[in-house]
Tab-separated table of C-alpha atoms in Angstrom:
chain	number	residue	atom	x	y	z
A	428	MET	CA	47.418	68.710	92.296
A	429	ALA	CA	50.028	66.868	90.221
A	430	ALA	CA	53.278	65.614	91.720
A	431	SER	CA	55.271	67.871	89.358
A	432	ASP	CA	53.422	70.948	90.646
A	433	MET	CA	54.099	69.857	94.224
A	434	ALA	CA	57.815	69.423	93.461
A	435	VAL	CA	58.040	72.861	91.835
A	436	GLY	CA	56.189	74.404	94.766
A	437	ILE	CA	58.609	72.835	97.253
A	438	ILE	CA	61.586	74.130	95.243
A	439	PHE	CA	60.139	77.666	95.160
A	440	LEU	CA	59.339	77.512	98.872
A	441	SER	CA	62.800	76.230	99.815
A	442	GLN	CA	64.563	78.783	97.646
A	443	THR	CA	62.484	81.663	99.007
A	444	VAL	CA	62.774	80.668	102.676
A	445	VAL	CA	66.506	79.905	102.560
A	446	GLY	CA	67.278	83.052	100.552
A	447	ALA	CA	65.127	85.291	102.745
A	448	LEU	CA	66.699	83.908	105.937
A	449	GLY	CA	70.210	84.306	104.523
A	450	ASN	CA	69.686	87.900	103.417
A	451	SER	CA	67.949	88.732	106.721
A	452	CYS	CA	70.945	87.340	108.631
A	453	VAL	CA	73.304	89.600	106.687
A	454	LEU	CA	71.091	92.607	107.429
A	455	LEU	CA	70.982	91.627	111.107
A	456	HIS	CA	74.767	91.305	111.071
A	457	TYR	CA	75.133	94.918	109.928
A	458	LEU	CA	72.468	96.089	112.371
A	459	VAL	CA	74.421	94.554	115.254
A	460	HIS	CA	77.611	96.204	113.971
A	461	TYR	CA	75.814	99.547	113.841
A	462	LEU	CA	74.486	99.179	117.412
A	463	MET	CA	77.968	98.201	118.629
A	464	GLY	CA	79.443	101.377	117.178
A	465	PHE	CA	81.276	100.026	114.136
A	466	LYS	CA	81.750	102.476	111.281
A	467	VAL	CA	79.986	101.441	108.079
A	468	LYS	CA	82.525	101.164	105.265
A	469	HIS	CA	81.678	101.842	101.640
A	470	PRO	CA	81.627	98.157	100.578
A	471	ASP	CA	79.344	97.381	103.533
A	472	PHE	CA	77.026	100.203	102.466
A	473	MET	CA	76.717	98.682	98.992
A	474	ILE	CA	76.250	95.180	100.402
A	475	GLN	CA	73.328	96.420	102.507
A	476	HIS	CA	71.605	97.732	99.371
A	477	LEU	CA	72.391	94.474	97.595
A	478	VAL	CA	70.770	92.453	100.380
A	479	VAL	CA	67.638	94.643	100.420
A	480	ALA	CA	67.361	94.278	96.635
A	481	ASN	CA	67.759	90.493	96.939
A	482	LEU	CA	64.941	90.343	99.488
A	483	LEU	CA	62.618	92.330	97.219
A	484	ALA	CA	63.438	90.169	94.201
A	485	LEU	CA	63.010	86.924	96.148
A	486	LEU	CA	59.872	87.645	98.134
A	487	CYS	CA	57.907	89.447	95.420
A	488	ARG	CA	58.337	86.545	93.016
A	489	GLY	CA	59.079	83.528	95.172
A	490	VAL	CA	56.003	83.851	97.401
A	491	PRO	CA	53.393	84.195	94.588
A	492	GLN	CA	55.131	81.507	92.524
A	493	THR	CA	55.003	79.172	95.531
A	494	VAL	CA	51.311	79.889	96.129
A	495	ALA	CA	50.512	79.350	92.436
A	496	ALA	CA	52.539	76.128	92.294
A	497	PHE	CA	50.523	74.679	95.204
A	498	GLY	CA	47.338	75.101	93.182
A	499	VAL	CA	45.853	78.395	94.375
A	500	LYS	CA	44.248	80.056	91.359
A	501	GLY	CA	43.467	83.717	90.769
A	502	PHE	CA	44.656	84.986	94.141
A	503	LEU	CA	46.041	88.246	92.701
A	504	SER	CA	44.093	91.120	91.180
A	505	ASP	CA	45.478	93.281	88.374
A	506	VAL	CA	46.871	95.816	90.855
A	507	GLY	CA	48.422	93.134	93.064
A	508	CYS	CA	50.023	91.400	90.109
A	509	GLN	CA	51.403	94.637	88.666
A	510	LEU	CA	52.721	95.828	92.034
A	511	LEU	CA	54.478	92.547	92.868
A	512	PHE	CA	56.026	92.205	89.424
A	513	TYR	CA	57.124	95.857	89.464
A	514	ILE	CA	58.819	95.533	92.882
A	515	HIS	CA	60.426	92.274	91.761
A	516	ARG	CA	61.874	93.950	88.665
A	517	VAL	CA	63.170	96.900	90.706
A	518	GLY	CA	64.772	94.512	93.215
A	519	ARG	CA	66.295	92.433	90.431
A	520	GLY	CA	67.689	95.529	88.758
A	521	MET	CA	69.176	96.879	91.975
A	522	SER	CA	70.678	93.483	92.714
A	523	ILE	CA	72.561	93.817	89.432
A	524	GLY	CA	73.361	97.488	90.066
A	525	SER	CA	74.630	96.940	93.616
A	526	THR	CA	76.835	94.044	92.512
A	527	CYS	CA	78.217	96.284	89.774
A	528	HIS	CA	78.919	99.119	92.232
A	529	LEU	CA	80.618	96.713	94.629
A	530	THR	CA	82.816	95.221	91.911
A	531	VAL	CA	83.861	98.537	90.363
A	532	PHE	CA	84.569	100.094	93.770
A	533	GLN	CA	86.756	97.162	94.813
A	534	ALA	CA	88.668	97.278	91.519
A	535	ILE	CA	89.384	100.983	92.054
A	536	LYS	CA	90.270	100.404	95.707
A	537	ILE	CA	92.964	97.777	95.088
A	538	SER	CA	94.429	99.490	92.009
A	539	PRO	CA	98.111	100.501	92.372
A	540	GLU	CA	98.909	104.030	93.533
A	541	ASN	CA	100.797	104.786	90.318
A	542	SER	CA	97.931	103.731	88.047
A	543	SER	CA	95.508	105.928	86.120
A	544	CYS	CA	92.843	105.177	88.766
A	545	LEU	CA	94.572	107.320	91.411
A	546	ASP	CA	92.144	110.200	90.889
A	547	LEU	CA	89.206	107.778	90.991
A	548	LYS	CA	90.435	106.284	94.274
A	549	VAL	CA	90.005	109.701	95.880
A	550	LYS	CA	86.676	110.590	94.271
A	551	ALA	CA	84.943	107.188	94.267
A	552	PRO	CA	84.069	107.095	98.008
A	553	LYS	CA	82.521	110.576	97.778
A	554	TYR	CA	80.143	109.744	94.936
A	555	MET	CA	79.423	106.074	95.639
A	556	GLY	CA	76.402	106.761	97.861
A	557	PHE	CA	74.945	109.192	95.324
A	558	SER	CA	75.482	106.636	92.555
A	559	VAL	CA	73.686	103.865	94.475
A	560	TYR	CA	70.651	106.057	95.224
A	561	LEU	CA	70.606	107.230	91.613
A	562	SER	CA	70.451	103.579	90.541
A	563	TRP	CA	67.377	103.058	92.735
A	564	ILE	CA	65.665	106.034	91.081
A	565	LEU	CA	66.660	104.819	87.620
A	566	TYR	CA	65.245	101.317	88.114
A	567	LEU	CA	62.105	102.692	89.770
A	568	LEU	CA	61.442	104.855	86.710
A	569	ILE	CA	62.429	102.399	83.973
A	570	ASN	CA	60.323	99.543	85.302
A	571	ILE	CA	57.136	101.623	85.306
A	572	ILE	CA	56.571	100.414	81.726
A	573	ILE	CA	56.220	96.870	83.120
A	574	ILE	CA	52.950	97.808	84.834
A	575	SER	CA	50.995	98.178	81.595
A	576	SER	CA	52.065	94.743	80.343
A	577	MET	CA	50.972	92.720	83.389
A	578	THR	CA	47.503	91.588	84.426
A	579	GLY	CA	46.143	89.290	87.107
A	580	LYS	CA	44.536	85.913	86.507
A	581	ARG	CA	41.479	86.706	88.622
A	582	SER	CA	39.967	89.056	86.026
A	583	ASN	CA	41.131	87.192	82.905
A	584	ASN	CA	39.548	83.834	82.271
A	585	ASN	CA	40.324	84.051	78.554
A	586	ALA	CA	44.081	83.687	78.027
A	587	THR	CA	44.035	84.699	74.355
A	588	GLY	CA	46.959	87.028	73.633
A	589	LEU	CA	48.349	86.490	77.138
A	590	ARG	CA	51.462	84.680	78.343
A	591	ASP	CA	51.096	82.632	81.499
A	592	LEU	CA	53.861	83.455	83.998
A	593	GLY	CA	52.452	81.254	86.752
A	594	TYR	CA	50.803	83.799	89.032
A	595	CYS	CA	50.198	86.536	86.436
A	596	PHE	CA	49.578	87.056	82.748
A	597	SER	CA	51.881	89.046	80.484
A	598	VAL	CA	50.051	90.965	77.780
A	599	ASP	CA	51.499	90.618	74.271
A	600	SER	CA	52.055	94.046	72.740
A	601	GLU	CA	53.026	95.189	69.249
A	602	ILE	CA	56.471	94.218	67.993
A	603	ILE	CA	57.755	97.803	67.821
A	604	LEU	CA	56.514	98.608	71.313
A	605	GLN	CA	57.841	95.318	72.658
A	606	SER	CA	61.276	96.012	71.145
A	607	LEU	CA	61.300	99.413	72.847
A	608	TYR	CA	60.441	97.805	76.188
A	609	VAL	CA	63.198	95.213	75.824
A	610	THR	CA	65.773	97.857	74.904
A	611	LEU	CA	64.922	100.093	77.862
A	612	LEU	CA	64.896	97.206	80.322
A	613	THR	CA	68.045	95.428	79.142
A	614	PHE	CA	70.350	98.393	78.483
A	615	PRO	CA	71.083	99.166	82.185
A	616	ASP	CA	71.589	95.457	82.893
A	617	ALA	CA	73.937	95.027	79.936
A	618	LEU	CA	75.906	98.118	80.991
A	619	CYS	CA	76.271	96.801	84.553
A	620	VAL	CA	77.359	93.350	83.359
A	621	GLY	CA	79.955	94.931	81.069
A	622	LEU	CA	81.346	97.048	83.907
A	623	MET	CA	81.441	94.002	86.202
A	624	LEU	CA	83.392	91.956	83.662
A	625	TRP	CA	85.858	94.815	83.125
A	626	ALA	CA	86.325	95.372	86.873
A	627	SER	CA	86.673	91.643	87.546
A	628	SER	CA	89.316	91.277	84.843
A	629	SER	CA	91.204	94.224	86.328
A	630	MET	CA	91.113	92.699	89.824
A	631	VAL	CA	92.347	89.331	88.570
A	632	LEU	CA	95.237	91.039	86.778
A	633	ILE	CA	96.121	93.153	89.839
A	634	LEU	CA	96.082	90.127	92.162
A	635	HIS	CA	98.218	88.120	89.724
A	636	ARG	CA	100.841	90.876	89.391
A	637	HIS	CA	100.965	91.444	93.144
A	638	GLN	CA	101.364	87.741	93.833
A	639	GLN	CA	104.271	87.564	91.400
A	640	ARG	CA	106.008	90.508	93.107
A	641	MET	CA	105.447	89.147	96.605
A	642	GLN	CA	106.923	85.765	95.714
A	643	HIS	CA	110.298	87.465	95.356
A	644	VAL	CA	109.971	89.611	98.489
A	645	HIS	CA	107.954	88.114	101.363
A	646	LYS	CA	106.570	84.639	100.793
A	647	SER	CA	104.987	84.593	104.219
A	648	ARG	CA	103.195	87.927	103.849
A	649	SER	CA	101.276	88.112	100.627
A	650	LEU	CA	98.088	89.754	99.490
A	651	ARG	CA	96.530	86.316	99.551
A	652	SER	CA	96.058	86.482	103.324
A	653	SER	CA	95.183	90.174	103.610
A	654	PRO	CA	91.632	91.427	104.232
A	655	GLU	CA	91.669	93.259	100.884
A	656	SER	CA	92.581	90.059	99.076
A	657	ARG	CA	89.847	88.059	100.828
A	658	ALA	CA	87.274	90.744	100.027
A	659	THR	CA	88.425	90.897	96.404
A	660	LYS	CA	88.244	87.135	95.941
A	661	THR	CA	84.790	87.030	97.518
A	662	ILE	CA	83.588	89.736	95.123
A	663	LEU	CA	85.088	87.832	92.196
A	664	LEU	CA	83.217	84.720	93.337
A	665	LEU	CA	80.065	86.821	93.688
A	666	VAL	CA	80.434	88.208	90.158
A	667	SER	CA	81.171	84.773	88.684
A	668	THR	CA	78.063	83.337	90.334
A	669	PHE	CA	75.978	86.277	89.175
A	670	VAL	CA	77.157	86.127	85.555
A	671	PHE	CA	76.517	82.376	85.418
A	672	PHE	CA	72.934	82.573	86.693
A	673	TYR	CA	72.221	85.827	84.850
A	674	THR	CA	73.245	84.229	81.544
A	675	LEU	CA	71.071	81.183	82.218
A	676	SER	CA	68.149	83.414	83.229
A	677	CYS	CA	68.479	85.478	80.042
A	678	LEU	CA	68.428	82.329	77.912
A	679	PHE	CA	65.222	81.162	79.610
A	680	GLN	CA	63.650	84.607	79.249
A	681	ILE	CA	64.474	84.674	75.535
A	682	CYS	CA	62.907	81.243	75.076
A	683	VAL	CA	59.759	82.302	76.942
A	684	ALA	CA	59.529	85.508	74.890
A	685	VAL	CA	60.115	83.848	71.513
A	686	ILE	CA	57.849	80.844	71.990
A	687	TYR	CA	54.195	81.844	71.613
A	688	ASN	CA	52.833	79.376	74.149
A	689	PRO	CA	55.806	78.187	76.241
A	690	HIS	CA	55.532	75.025	78.303
A	691	TRP	CA	54.774	75.672	81.978
A	692	LEU	CA	57.948	73.829	83.010
A	693	LEU	CA	60.092	76.222	80.946
A	694	VAL	CA	58.496	79.203	82.702
A	695	LYS	CA	58.924	77.654	86.161
A	696	VAL	CA	62.546	76.625	85.641
A	697	GLY	CA	63.337	80.120	84.333
A	698	ALA	CA	61.833	81.630	87.486
A	699	ILE	CA	63.822	79.231	89.694
A	700	VAL	CA	67.084	80.080	87.902
A	701	ALA	CA	66.344	83.817	88.259
A	702	GLY	CA	66.026	83.362	92.033
A	703	CYS	CA	69.262	81.415	92.488
A	704	PHE	CA	71.627	84.394	92.766
A	705	PRO	CA	69.535	86.363	95.324
A	706	ALA	CA	69.235	83.169	97.365
A	707	LEU	CA	72.953	82.223	97.217
A	708	CYS	CA	74.383	85.755	97.478
A	709	PRO	CA	74.127	86.160	101.294
A	710	PHE	CA	75.976	82.896	101.916
A	711	LEU	CA	78.842	84.046	99.688
A	712	LEU	CA	78.941	87.293	101.669
A	713	MET	CA	78.904	85.379	104.961
A	714	SER	CA	81.956	83.417	103.847
A	715	ARG	CA	83.731	86.754	103.441
A	716	ASP	CA	82.773	87.974	106.926
A	717	SER	CA	83.382	84.683	108.733
A	718	SER	CA	87.095	85.406	108.969
A	719	ALA	CA	86.334	88.784	110.543
A	720	SER	CA	84.186	87.331	113.313
A	721	SER	CA	87.169	86.534	115.520
A	722	HIS	CA	88.348	90.146	115.166
A	723	ASN	CA	84.905	91.416	116.143
A	724	LEU	CA	84.804	89.123	119.181
A	725	TYR	CA	88.246	90.353	120.215
A	726	TRP	CA	87.058	93.978	119.846
A	727	VAL	CA	84.008	93.312	122.041
A	728	ARG	CA	86.098	91.628	124.738
A	729	ASN	CA	88.579	94.492	124.752
A	730	ARG	CA	85.734	96.970	124.977
A	731	LYS	CA	84.420	95.195	128.053
A	732	ASN	CA	87.954	94.750	129.522
A	733	PRO	CA	90.037	97.870	128.742
A	734	ASP	CA	92.886	96.536	130.939
A	735	ILE	CA	93.470	93.684	128.524
A	736	ARG	CA	93.649	96.078	125.591
A	737	ARG	CA	96.231	98.247	127.387
A	738	ASN	CA	98.368	95.220	128.229
A	739	VAL	CA	98.313	94.087	124.615
C-alpha cells in the first residue's frame, strides 16, 4: 500500500472517529437532560435530528472510505454499496434540512414583535416538528433514484462506463436521465441553502439594530450577553461553516461529474471535504451549550438541596 493511500486512510479514520464521538456526545448530552427532567425546546429538537443526520452521513461514507483507503478491495456487494450510499445521501440531505430548519426558526424567534413575522412566531413552533419529519420522508423518497446508479466493486471487475468513488462504482447514465437526477437531488439542497442565507441575513440585521438601540439605553445589558444572542451567533457560525464546506463540496462534485476519469486524489479530497461539516458541527454546538453547563449544575444542586433554592 502506497504512503499516499495510508495518509488518506488516516485522514478518513480521524475524521470519522472524531466526528462520530462529537455527535454521540451531543446526543448523550440531550439524553442526560431528558432523564433529568428538562423540557426539550424546539431548537434542541432540531439539533437532535441534525446530530443523527450527521452520524448517518459520517459513518455510512467515512467507514467504507477508510476501509478502501487501507487497501481492502471489493468488500461491498451491490446491495451493500447501494444501501450505504443511499443512507449517506439521506443523512447528508437531512443535515442540510435540519440546519435550514434551525436557522429559519431562530430568525423567526428573534424577530421583533412589531414585524411581519409575528404570525409566524406563533405558528412556527406548532408546525416545526411536522416539517422536520416531512423532510426525512422527502429525502428518503428522492434519494431512491441513487440506488440504480450505484454498484459494488466485488461484482464488477471491468470498470468500463463506471466512475470509481473509492468503495463503490457509479454507473454513467444517459445525459437526459443524468440531468433529471441532478435536478431532483440538488433542488431541495439549493432551496435549503437559499432559506439559510435569507434567515442568516435577517438575524445579522436584527442583532445589528438591537445592538445600536441598546448602546443608547443599557450598555451593561445588551443582547450580546443574552442566551438568545449566544444561540443566534452559534447558529450563524454553524451556517457560515456549512455554506463554506458545502460550496467546496459542490465544486469537487462538479469536477468529478464533468471529468470522465477523475484522478483518485480528486475523489478522495472531495469525500473528505464533504465530511468536514458533519464532523465539526457537534463541536460548534458544544460551544453554544458550554455556557449553559453552569446553569445546569446549579439546577441539579438546587434539586438535591431544596433549602438552598428557597434561601436564594
